[in-house]
Structures are given as structure tokens and as C-alpha cells.
């Protein structure tokens, strides 16, 4: 349970809010590379409550700028992108990717006025077909994070971004929740799962340790990147299944996976306080990933704004008979099931009404570090800094081991992730 004011503190991320300032000190995935072409149509991207426009100039450089023209506010989404800049359709002011005003044709040629005009723009960095941005103060800009999957060949990755119709905190909490899989994602009957994939679109095979029994026994430990959450599940007669989730402060996660399965990385970026950009990278460690299978099992069909075709308005195309025949939700697609669970709470759930139990340990611990970091920031102290030596080898591994072993022995934390 959270007091109403604490719930506000942890869910509000606009520019003038403490958590908004915290989030702006970390790198954010903003859009995928193919969404913008050189001299092509700009793309609207709302991030942390800010209306922004992305465009790729004639040289291929990316600009991420305020949507409102600094002259009188016309939308630059309707601007003309050519000749190395984005020109406002109203009076022709033109801006480069850094927000400099390079032409101001509504003034005398001799005027210096344009030198005083600056369009808000954020730095970008493009890697693995994702364009990232940093929206915080220049002096606080951290090194670009070096996540493990960024070192894999492009064909080993499947990248999806989707508009989720609720606050980011609900989405992260869902990702750290081991137990939900045993209900929300468990298929009633045996599933024929393709190599590497965790599930079919109907759910996870009932014999998979993630869902076989709700792994109620959990442990959460502090690490130099955030939190590691561990659960012990039922494996076979002699062995237990040891699973982990990494929460990398403030909005990145690695959900649980076992050897032989493709990995998964997430980032949950507030679009505004009532919606989230849910980023999903499925990665195969050693071969091209089967995108078709992964896409189908996740089940996200999106429109050009990345909104789901299966959504609250059409009840996620729930088929009541499927609840009896296939899974608890009656909804196809693992990702749709997650979206349904989190969006039906309301866009910002009132946490003063909740009743958390022992299975919610990771959620409680994640909130604690979030709260602690926000308070540190409000007191003028530095935030948690990531070290690329830490990030570059980190992903979730799960394994089977002797059921008499404790998790500390079966799945110990690599000493390099300990807090010094
Ligand atoms: S409003 Fe954009 S140039 Fe005038
Ligand atoms: Fe889930």
C-alpha cells in the first residue's frame, strides 16, 4: 500500500515533477530507426509528457525537437523536411537537428533575429535500429548504457515498441511479478512451443517452471544496477527451478528466462502519466531469432501510432470459450494478456487501496529503491550511476539444480554486481 502522496510521487514524470527530473537523467529509447527516413515525413513522439517530433535530415542525422514552433506555436510535425532541416509550414522558419534556426525568411536578410531563436532539441544516439535520447541537464548526461543484447547481430534481435494505456509503474510492477505468469499466462493444456520461444500465443506450457506452481518463495537483493529478484519454482523430482529478474534502475528489466530460451529485455518509458512506451527486445544468444514465432506468441498487432488493435475498447478480442479451453484470460498473445491485466486497473491505479502479500516482494522492493532515489534527488544528492562493465554481461539466466540447495548456492550473485 502507498499513501496517496507517495503514489503521486512515484507516478508523475512531467518536467516539473521530482521523478520526471530523475528519469531525465537516464537514456531513453525513443523510436525505431525505420520510422524516419532521410528527408521523409517527421514522426510525433511523446515522451515524459513532452510533445516532440523526430526527423531525419538529408545527411541521415536525427533530430528530436519540440513539436511547437518557437515562432507562434504551429506544429512542426506538419513541417517540410528537406535541405538538412525541418521548415515550419506557417512562416517558413527552418531548424537543424540541433534546434538551431538556420533560416528565418519572414525577417529582413540583414536581421540577426534568427541567432536568438532556439528550438528545444534533445541529443540522440542510434544503435541496433533504435534511436535513443537523453532529456536531462547536459552536465548530468551519463555514458550511453551498454546493454548485453546490443552486442548481438541485428538478426538475433526482435524489437517491438507499443503504446500501453496506463502509467509506467503498473507496467514495471507487472514485469517484476513472478507469480502472475502462473495465472495470467498459463495455458490449460500442453503447448507445442517452437525452439527458443517461451510460449505460444495461448500461453506457457503448464509444465514450464514459471507457471507449474506459483513461485511464492522469493528473495530480492540490492545490486549496483538496482535489484535482483529470485524465485524458486518446482522443476522435477530431484530439482528445483531457480529463476531471476533484473530490475535495472529506473525503467529497464530482464524478465526470467531459462537456458535454451531466447532472452528478453524491456524498457518502460512514460509517454505521459497515463500511458507508457513498452519496449521489448527478444534476443537469441547465438543464432538468428525466429521473428515470426516471437511476434505471434506476443500477439501485438499495432496501428501506425503503435496502439494495439486488441485493446480495452474491444475487450482485447477476448473469446469467452477460450477461457475454458485454452487459458484463464481468453485473450490471445502473451503481451496482450499483460496489457489487459495492467490497463484494466485504470490508467493510474490507486495504491492506497491495494493489499500486498508476500508474493509482491519484488514490487515492494522496486518501489523502495525508486522512493529512495527520488528522495535523494530532492535532497540534492546524486542518483544511482550505471557502469557499463556491469551492464554489458547482464541478462536473466534460469537453471535447474538440486532441490536441497538454497538459491544462494544455486544462483549466486556475481560479485561484480554487489554494491561496494
Ligand atoms: S509559427 Fe512557425 S514559422 Fe511561424
Ligand atoms: Fe506477463
Short mmCIF file of C-alpha atoms and ligand atoms in Angstrom, two decimals:
data_model
loop_
_atom_site.label_atom_id
_atom_site.label_comp_id
_atom_site.label_asym_id
_atom_site.label_seq_id
_atom_site.Cartn_x
_atom_site.Cartn_y
_atom_site.Cartn_z
CA UNK A 1 0.00 0.00 0.00
CA UNK A 2 1.18 3.50 -0.76
CA UNK A 3 -0.09 6.75 0.70
CA UNK A 4 -1.80 8.87 -1.93
CA UNK A 5 1.03 11.43 -1.94
CA UNK A 6 3.66 8.70 -2.36
CA UNK A 7 1.66 7.19 -5.21
CA UNK A 8 1.72 10.61 -6.86
CA UNK A 9 5.44 10.96 -6.29
CA UNK A 10 6.13 7.60 -7.99
CA UNK A 11 3.75 8.01 -10.92
CA UNK A 12 4.18 11.63 -12.09
CA UNK A 13 7.01 12.19 -14.52
CA UNK A 14 6.43 15.51 -16.25
CA UNK A 15 9.28 18.01 -16.38
CA UNK A 16 8.30 19.82 -13.18
CA UNK A 17 7.94 16.66 -11.04
CA UNK A 18 10.77 15.14 -8.96
CA UNK A 19 10.54 11.73 -10.65
CA UNK A 20 10.39 13.46 -14.03
CA UNK A 21 13.76 15.02 -13.20
CA UNK A 22 15.12 11.64 -12.10
CA UNK A 23 14.01 9.87 -15.29
CA UNK A 24 15.52 12.61 -17.42
CA UNK A 25 18.95 11.65 -16.10
CA UNK A 26 18.88 8.28 -17.91
CA UNK A 27 19.00 7.31 -21.60
CA UNK A 28 15.59 6.62 -23.14
CA UNK A 29 14.67 4.57 -26.24
CA UNK A 30 12.52 6.98 -28.27
CA UNK A 31 11.65 5.38 -31.63
CA UNK A 32 12.86 2.76 -34.07
CA UNK A 33 15.19 3.69 -36.93
CA UNK A 34 12.89 2.70 -39.84
CA UNK A 35 10.20 5.11 -38.62
CA UNK A 36 12.01 8.11 -40.10
CA UNK A 37 13.69 8.35 -43.49
CA UNK A 38 16.13 11.00 -44.70
CA UNK A 39 14.03 13.99 -45.87
CA UNK A 40 10.89 11.95 -45.08
CA UNK A 41 7.83 12.64 -43.02
CA UNK A 42 8.53 13.62 -39.39
CA UNK A 43 7.20 11.38 -36.61
CA UNK A 44 5.41 12.51 -33.49
CA UNK A 45 6.94 11.08 -30.30
CA UNK A 46 5.54 11.94 -26.90
CA UNK A 47 7.96 11.29 -24.04
CA UNK A 48 7.61 12.09 -20.34
CA UNK A 49 4.66 14.34 -21.13
CA UNK A 50 6.54 16.34 -23.80
CA UNK A 51 5.21 16.60 -27.35
CA UNK A 52 8.22 16.02 -29.57
CA UNK A 53 8.87 15.44 -33.26
CA UNK A 54 11.62 13.26 -34.70
CA UNK A 55 13.02 13.76 -38.21
CA UNK A 56 16.00 12.51 -40.22
CA UNK A 57 17.74 15.19 -42.23
CA UNK A 58 19.33 14.90 -45.70
CA UNK A 59 22.59 13.64 -44.13
CA UNK A 60 20.82 10.93 -42.16
CA UNK A 61 21.25 12.75 -38.84
CA UNK A 62 18.33 12.54 -36.42
CA UNK A 63 16.66 15.49 -34.72
CA UNK A 64 14.30 15.13 -31.76
CA UNK A 65 12.73 18.52 -31.20
CA UNK A 66 9.79 20.30 -29.62
CA UNK A 67 6.68 19.89 -31.74
CA UNK A 68 5.69 23.55 -31.27
CA UNK A 69 7.46 26.06 -33.49
CA UNK A 70 9.13 28.71 -31.31
CA UNK A 71 7.66 31.48 -33.53
CA UNK A 72 3.96 31.15 -32.77
CA UNK A 73 3.48 27.51 -31.95
CA UNK A 74 2.43 25.78 -35.17
CA UNK A 75 3.13 22.05 -35.15
CA UNK A 76 6.42 21.13 -36.78
CA UNK A 77 5.01 17.67 -37.41
CA UNK A 78 3.38 19.35 -40.41
CA UNK A 79 6.71 20.91 -41.41
CA UNK A 80 8.73 20.23 -44.56
CA UNK A 81 11.84 18.12 -44.05
CA UNK A 82 14.45 18.84 -46.75
CA UNK A 83 17.79 20.52 -47.35
CA UNK A 84 19.16 19.49 -43.94
CA UNK A 85 16.39 20.89 -41.80
CA UNK A 86 12.75 20.99 -40.81
CA UNK A 87 10.80 24.04 -42.03
CA UNK A 88 7.63 25.26 -40.36
CA UNK A 89 4.72 25.46 -42.79
CA UNK A 90 3.35 28.68 -41.28
CA UNK A 91 6.11 31.28 -41.96
CA UNK A 92 8.97 29.13 -43.19
CA UNK A 93 11.32 29.19 -40.22
CA UNK A 94 13.76 26.33 -40.61
CA UNK A 95 15.64 24.36 -37.95
CA UNK A 96 18.52 21.88 -38.00
CA UNK A 97 18.68 18.68 -35.94
CA UNK A 98 20.21 20.57 -33.01
CA UNK A 99 17.37 23.08 -32.93
CA UNK A 100 19.35 25.97 -34.42
CA UNK A 101 17.30 28.32 -36.57
CA UNK A 102 19.09 28.16 -39.93
CA UNK A 103 16.62 30.22 -41.99
CA UNK A 104 14.14 32.84 -40.93
CA UNK A 105 12.65 34.15 -44.16
CA UNK A 106 9.98 36.29 -42.53
CA UNK A 107 12.59 38.88 -41.49
CA UNK A 108 14.94 41.17 -43.44
CA UNK A 109 18.00 39.33 -44.70
CA UNK A 110 20.24 41.60 -42.62
CA UNK A 111 18.42 40.71 -39.38
CA UNK A 112 20.26 38.83 -36.62
CA UNK A 113 16.98 37.73 -35.10
CA UNK A 114 17.43 34.08 -36.10
CA UNK A 115 20.59 33.77 -33.98
CA UNK A 116 18.50 34.39 -30.89
CA UNK A 117 16.00 31.64 -31.75
CA UNK A 118 16.48 28.11 -30.47
CA UNK A 119 14.07 25.21 -30.82
CA UNK A 120 14.21 22.77 -27.90
CA UNK A 121 16.09 19.68 -29.07
CA UNK A 122 17.47 16.59 -27.36
CA UNK A 123 20.62 14.64 -28.24
CA UNK A 124 20.08 11.27 -29.92
CA UNK A 125 22.08 8.09 -30.34
CA UNK A 126 21.19 5.38 -32.83
CA UNK A 127 22.14 1.73 -32.35
CA UNK A 128 20.54 -1.65 -33.22
CA UNK A 129 17.72 0.11 -35.11
CA UNK A 130 16.68 2.08 -32.05
CA UNK A 131 17.03 5.84 -31.66
CA UNK A 132 17.69 6.79 -28.05
CA UNK A 133 17.60 10.18 -26.40
CA UNK A 134 18.75 11.95 -23.28
CA UNK A 135 16.35 14.60 -21.94
CA UNK A 136 18.17 15.78 -18.82
CA UNK A 137 20.67 18.53 -18.00
CA UNK A 138 23.85 18.40 -20.07
CA UNK A 139 26.16 18.28 -17.07
CA UNK A 140 24.39 15.16 -15.74
CA UNK A 141 24.43 13.18 -19.01
CA UNK A 142 25.66 9.64 -18.26
CA UNK A 143 27.59 7.44 -20.71
CA UNK A 144 25.34 5.60 -23.16
CA UNK A 145 24.29 2.29 -21.50
CA UNK A 146 25.99 -0.77 -22.94
CA UNK A 147 23.33 -3.48 -22.62
CA UNK A 148 24.26 -7.10 -23.35
CA UNK A 149 21.93 -7.54 -26.35
CA UNK A 150 23.44 -4.51 -28.09
CA UNK A 151 26.45 -6.70 -28.91
CA UNK A 152 24.39 -9.31 -30.74
CA UNK A 153 23.94 -9.26 -34.52
CA UNK A 154 20.82 -7.48 -35.71
CA UNK A 155 19.29 -10.73 -36.99
CA UNK A 156 19.36 -12.14 -33.43
CA UNK A 157 17.02 -9.38 -32.23
CA UNK A 158 13.32 -8.75 -32.49
CA UNK A 159 12.35 -5.25 -31.38
CA UNK A 160 8.83 -4.07 -30.64
CA UNK A 161 7.53 -0.85 -29.15
CA UNK A 162 3.90 -0.46 -28.14
CA UNK A 163 1.67 2.19 -26.62
CA UNK A 164 0.34 0.83 -23.33
CA UNK A 165 -2.67 2.65 -21.93
CA UNK A 166 -1.57 3.02 -18.31
CA UNK A 167 1.08 4.56 -16.11
CA UNK A 168 4.61 3.15 -16.45
CA UNK A 169 4.72 1.97 -12.81
CA UNK A 170 1.94 -0.56 -13.35
CA UNK A 171 3.89 -1.94 -16.29
CA UNK A 172 7.16 -2.32 -14.38
CA UNK A 173 5.37 -3.87 -11.43
CA UNK A 174 3.84 -6.44 -13.76
CA UNK A 175 7.28 -7.28 -15.14
CA UNK A 176 8.73 -7.96 -11.69
CA UNK A 177 5.78 -10.09 -10.67
CA UNK A 178 6.88 -13.75 -10.88
CA UNK A 179 3.57 -15.15 -9.72
CA UNK A 180 1.29 -13.60 -12.33
CA UNK A 181 2.70 -15.90 -15.01
CA UNK A 182 1.24 -18.95 -13.24
CA UNK A 183 -2.25 -17.49 -13.69
CA UNK A 184 -2.36 -14.88 -16.44
CA UNK A 185 -0.06 -16.71 -18.88
CA UNK A 186 -0.55 -20.38 -18.02
CA UNK A 187 -2.11 -22.43 -20.80
CA UNK A 188 -4.58 -25.09 -19.72
CA UNK A 189 -3.04 -27.79 -21.87
CA UNK A 190 0.30 -28.82 -23.32
CA UNK A 191 1.68 -26.33 -25.87
CA UNK A 192 3.78 -27.15 -28.86
CA UNK A 193 6.44 -24.46 -28.49
CA UNK A 194 8.94 -23.58 -31.23
CA UNK A 195 12.65 -23.72 -30.43
CA UNK A 196 13.79 -20.74 -28.35
CA UNK A 197 10.29 -19.38 -27.74
CA UNK A 198 8.87 -19.29 -24.24
CA UNK A 199 5.26 -19.92 -25.20
CA UNK A 200 2.61 -19.99 -27.87
CA UNK A 201 0.12 -17.15 -28.29
CA UNK A 202 -2.26 -19.01 -25.98
CA UNK A 203 0.14 -19.23 -23.08
CA UNK A 204 3.02 -21.00 -21.38
CA UNK A 205 3.05 -24.79 -21.21
CA UNK A 206 1.70 -25.87 -17.80
CA UNK A 207 4.88 -27.87 -17.16
CA UNK A 208 7.18 -24.88 -17.56
CA UNK A 209 8.64 -23.96 -14.13
CA UNK A 210 7.48 -20.35 -14.46
CA UNK A 211 3.88 -21.48 -14.33
CA UNK A 212 3.91 -25.02 -12.93
CA UNK A 213 3.41 -23.71 -9.42
CA UNK A 214 3.24 -20.08 -8.37
CA UNK A 215 6.81 -19.49 -7.08
CA UNK A 216 5.69 -17.86 -3.87
CA UNK A 217 9.09 -18.10 -2.16
CA UNK A 218 11.11 -15.15 -3.35
CA UNK A 219 14.16 -13.18 -2.47
CA UNK A 220 15.20 -9.69 -3.55
CA UNK A 221 18.71 -8.31 -3.20
CA UNK A 222 20.29 -4.92 -3.73
CA UNK A 223 22.77 -4.70 -6.57
CA UNK A 224 24.86 -1.97 -8.16
CA UNK A 225 22.29 -1.70 -11.00
CA UNK A 226 19.10 -1.86 -8.92
CA UNK A 227 17.52 -5.09 -7.69
CA UNK A 228 17.85 -8.78 -8.46
CA UNK A 229 14.68 -10.77 -7.75
CA UNK A 230 14.96 -14.53 -7.33
CA UNK A 231 12.24 -17.17 -7.18
CA UNK A 232 12.42 -20.89 -6.62
CA UNK A 233 9.94 -22.91 -8.64
CA UNK A 234 9.08 -26.56 -8.99
CA UNK A 235 11.31 -28.33 -11.52
CA UNK A 236 11.23 -32.14 -11.43
CA UNK A 237 11.52 -34.89 -8.79
CA UNK A 238 15.10 -34.05 -7.82
CA UNK A 239 15.48 -30.48 -8.90
CA UNK A 240 14.03 -27.06 -8.29
CA UNK A 241 13.93 -24.31 -10.89
CA UNK A 242 15.86 -21.19 -9.91
CA UNK A 243 14.79 -18.03 -11.71
CA UNK A 244 15.80 -14.38 -11.67
CA UNK A 245 14.56 -10.99 -12.82
CA UNK A 246 16.83 -7.99 -13.04
CA UNK A 247 15.42 -4.54 -12.37
CA UNK A 248 17.86 -2.01 -13.73
CA UNK A 249 17.09 1.39 -12.30
CA UNK A 250 14.96 3.26 -13.22
CA UNK A 251 12.92 1.61 -16.03
CA UNK A 252 14.78 -1.30 -17.66
CA UNK A 253 14.24 -5.01 -16.85
CA UNK A 254 15.32 -8.52 -17.84
CA UNK A 255 12.36 -10.89 -17.14
CA UNK A 256 13.05 -14.56 -16.25
CA UNK A 257 14.38 -16.94 -18.86
CA UNK A 258 15.97 -20.40 -18.92
CA UNK A 259 18.92 -21.79 -20.82
CA UNK A 260 17.89 -22.65 -24.40
CA UNK A 261 15.25 -19.92 -24.44
CA UNK A 262 15.58 -16.59 -26.17
CA UNK A 263 16.24 -13.71 -23.79
CA UNK A 264 14.08 -10.69 -23.21
CA UNK A 265 14.84 -7.06 -22.28
CA UNK A 266 12.31 -4.38 -21.53
CA UNK A 267 12.19 -0.63 -21.06
CA UNK A 268 9.05 1.13 -19.89
CA UNK A 269 9.12 4.81 -20.69
CA UNK A 270 6.32 7.12 -19.63
CA UNK A 271 4.62 8.61 -22.67
CA UNK A 272 2.74 10.74 -20.20
CA UNK A 273 1.36 9.89 -16.75
CA UNK A 274 -1.46 7.86 -18.29
CA UNK A 275 0.38 5.89 -20.96
CA UNK A 276 3.68 4.11 -21.49
CA UNK A 277 6.01 3.14 -24.32
CA UNK A 278 6.54 -0.55 -23.71
CA UNK A 279 9.81 -1.59 -25.39
CA UNK A 280 10.51 -5.25 -25.89
CA UNK A 281 13.70 -6.77 -27.27
CA UNK A 282 13.64 -10.53 -27.76
CA UNK A 283 17.15 -11.82 -28.35
CA UNK A 284 18.69 -15.09 -29.31
CA UNK A 285 22.20 -15.51 -27.90
CA UNK A 286 23.70 -17.49 -30.75
CA UNK A 287 21.55 -17.55 -33.89
CA UNK A 288 19.05 -15.51 -35.90
CA UNK A 289 15.82 -15.20 -33.96
CA UNK A 290 12.57 -16.58 -35.31
CA UNK A 291 10.73 -13.25 -35.57
CA UNK A 292 7.53 -14.73 -36.87
CA UNK A 293 7.15 -17.11 -33.95
CA UNK A 294 8.09 -14.47 -31.36
CA UNK A 295 5.73 -11.93 -32.89
CA UNK A 296 2.84 -14.36 -32.98
CA UNK A 297 3.30 -15.57 -29.42
CA UNK A 298 3.38 -11.98 -28.10
CA UNK A 299 0.36 -11.19 -30.24
CA UNK A 300 0.75 -7.42 -30.58
CA UNK A 301 -0.91 -6.07 -33.73
CA UNK A 302 -0.39 -2.32 -33.81
CA UNK A 303 -1.58 0.67 -35.83
CA UNK A 304 0.81 3.32 -37.15
CA UNK A 305 0.80 5.09 -33.77
CA UNK A 306 1.81 1.81 -32.08
CA UNK A 307 -1.59 1.43 -30.44
CA UNK A 308 -2.97 -2.09 -30.10
CA UNK A 309 -5.70 -3.36 -32.34
CA UNK A 310 -6.73 -5.63 -29.47
CA UNK A 311 -7.49 -3.11 -26.74
CA UNK A 312 -9.82 -2.15 -23.93
CA UNK A 313 -12.49 -0.88 -26.37
CA UNK A 314 -12.90 -4.32 -27.95
CA UNK A 315 -12.10 -6.19 -24.70
CA UNK A 316 -8.81 -7.37 -26.21
CA UNK A 317 -10.90 -9.57 -28.50
CA UNK A 318 -11.41 -11.89 -25.61
CA UNK A 319 -13.11 -15.15 -26.57
CA UNK A 320 -15.05 -16.48 -23.62
CA UNK A 321 -14.84 -20.06 -24.80
CA UNK A 322 -11.03 -19.81 -24.82
CA UNK A 323 -11.12 -19.24 -21.07
CA UNK A 324 -12.50 -22.74 -20.75
CA UNK A 325 -10.46 -24.36 -23.50
CA UNK A 326 -7.11 -22.55 -23.52
CA UNK A 327 -6.19 -20.14 -20.75
CA UNK A 328 -7.54 -18.00 -17.94
CA UNK A 329 -7.73 -14.79 -19.97
CA UNK A 330 -9.47 -15.92 -23.13
CA UNK A 331 -7.06 -13.49 -24.84
CA UNK A 332 -4.54 -14.41 -27.50
CA UNK A 333 -0.97 -13.15 -27.18
CA UNK A 334 1.20 -13.04 -24.07
CA UNK A 335 1.75 -9.29 -24.42
CA UNK A 336 -1.97 -8.63 -24.87
CA UNK A 337 -2.60 -10.56 -21.66
CA UNK A 338 -0.11 -8.32 -19.80
CA UNK A 339 -1.64 -5.18 -21.29
CA UNK A 340 -5.13 -6.31 -20.29
CA UNK A 341 -4.07 -7.00 -16.70
CA UNK A 342 -2.41 -3.61 -16.26
CA UNK A 343 -4.74 -1.39 -18.29
CA UNK A 344 -7.93 -2.67 -16.65
CA UNK A 345 -6.61 -1.32 -13.32
CA UNK A 346 -7.28 2.20 -14.61
CA UNK A 347 -4.57 4.42 -16.01
CA UNK A 348 -3.13 5.26 -12.57
CA UNK A 349 -4.09 2.67 -10.01
CA UNK A 350 -4.88 3.93 -6.52
CA UNK A 351 -2.25 2.11 -4.46
CA UNK A 352 -3.79 3.25 -1.18
CA UNK A 353 -6.44 0.58 -1.81
CA UNK A 354 -4.19 -2.40 -2.54
CA UNK A 355 -3.37 -5.37 -0.31
CA UNK A 356 0.14 -6.60 -0.99
CA UNK A 357 1.16 -10.10 0.07
CA UNK A 358 4.45 -11.97 0.30
CA UNK A 359 4.39 -12.72 -3.43
CA UNK A 360 4.60 -8.96 -4.09
CA UNK A 361 8.08 -8.70 -2.57
CA UNK A 362 9.81 -7.60 -5.80
CA UNK A 363 7.17 -4.89 -6.33
CA UNK A 364 7.67 -3.60 -2.79
CA UNK A 365 11.45 -3.61 -3.15
CA UNK A 366 11.39 -1.84 -6.51
CA UNK A 367 9.18 0.90 -5.07
CA UNK A 368 11.62 1.27 -2.19
CA UNK A 369 14.60 1.99 -4.40
CA UNK A 370 12.52 4.30 -6.58
CA UNK A 371 11.37 6.19 -3.49
CA UNK A 372 14.87 6.32 -2.05
CA UNK A 373 16.35 7.67 -5.27
CA UNK A 374 13.64 10.32 -5.69
CA UNK A 375 14.20 11.46 -2.11
CA UNK A 376 17.99 11.57 -2.68
CA UNK A 377 17.37 13.71 -5.74
CA UNK A 378 15.00 16.01 -3.82
CA UNK A 379 17.72 16.43 -1.20
CA UNK A 380 20.20 17.47 -3.87
CA UNK A 381 22.16 14.20 -3.90
CA UNK A 382 23.45 12.22 -6.88
CA UNK A 383 21.41 9.39 -8.43
CA UNK A 384 22.45 5.76 -8.98
CA UNK A 385 25.01 5.65 -11.77
CA UNK A 386 25.35 2.71 -14.13
CA UNK A 387 28.67 1.25 -15.01
CA UNK A 388 28.97 -0.31 -18.46
CA UNK A 389 31.22 -3.04 -17.11
CA UNK A 390 28.18 -4.09 -15.08
CA UNK A 391 25.59 -3.84 -17.83
CA UNK A 392 27.42 -5.46 -20.69
CA UNK A 393 27.23 -9.10 -19.48
CA UNK A 394 23.97 -8.90 -17.57
CA UNK A 395 20.85 -10.85 -18.55
CA UNK A 396 18.47 -13.24 -16.80
CA UNK A 397 19.55 -16.85 -16.52
CA UNK A 398 17.44 -19.61 -15.04
CA UNK A 399 18.53 -23.15 -14.18
CA UNK A 400 17.56 -26.44 -12.60
CA UNK A 401 19.53 -27.63 -9.61
CA UNK A 402 19.33 -29.95 -6.62
CA UNK A 403 16.19 -29.15 -4.69
CA UNK A 404 18.07 -29.29 -1.41
CA UNK A 405 20.17 -26.29 -2.44
CA UNK A 406 19.29 -22.77 -1.41
CA UNK A 407 19.06 -20.09 -4.09
CA UNK A 408 22.31 -18.53 -2.78
CA UNK A 409 24.15 -21.68 -3.79
CA UNK A 410 22.26 -22.47 -6.98
CA UNK A 411 22.04 -18.97 -8.46
CA UNK A 412 24.54 -16.78 -6.63
CA UNK A 413 25.02 -13.14 -7.49
CA UNK A 414 28.17 -12.49 -9.49
CA UNK A 415 30.39 -10.49 -7.05
CA UNK A 416 30.85 -7.76 -9.65
CA UNK A 417 27.17 -6.80 -9.24
CA UNK A 418 27.45 -6.37 -5.48
CA UNK A 419 27.22 -2.88 -4.07
CA UNK A 420 30.68 -1.78 -2.99
S1 LIG B 1 4.72 29.54 -36.42
FE1 LIG B 1 6.36 28.51 -37.28
S2 LIG B 1 7.27 29.92 -38.63
FE2 LIG B 1 5.63 31.00 -37.73
FE1 LIG B 2 3.35 -11.17 -18.07
#
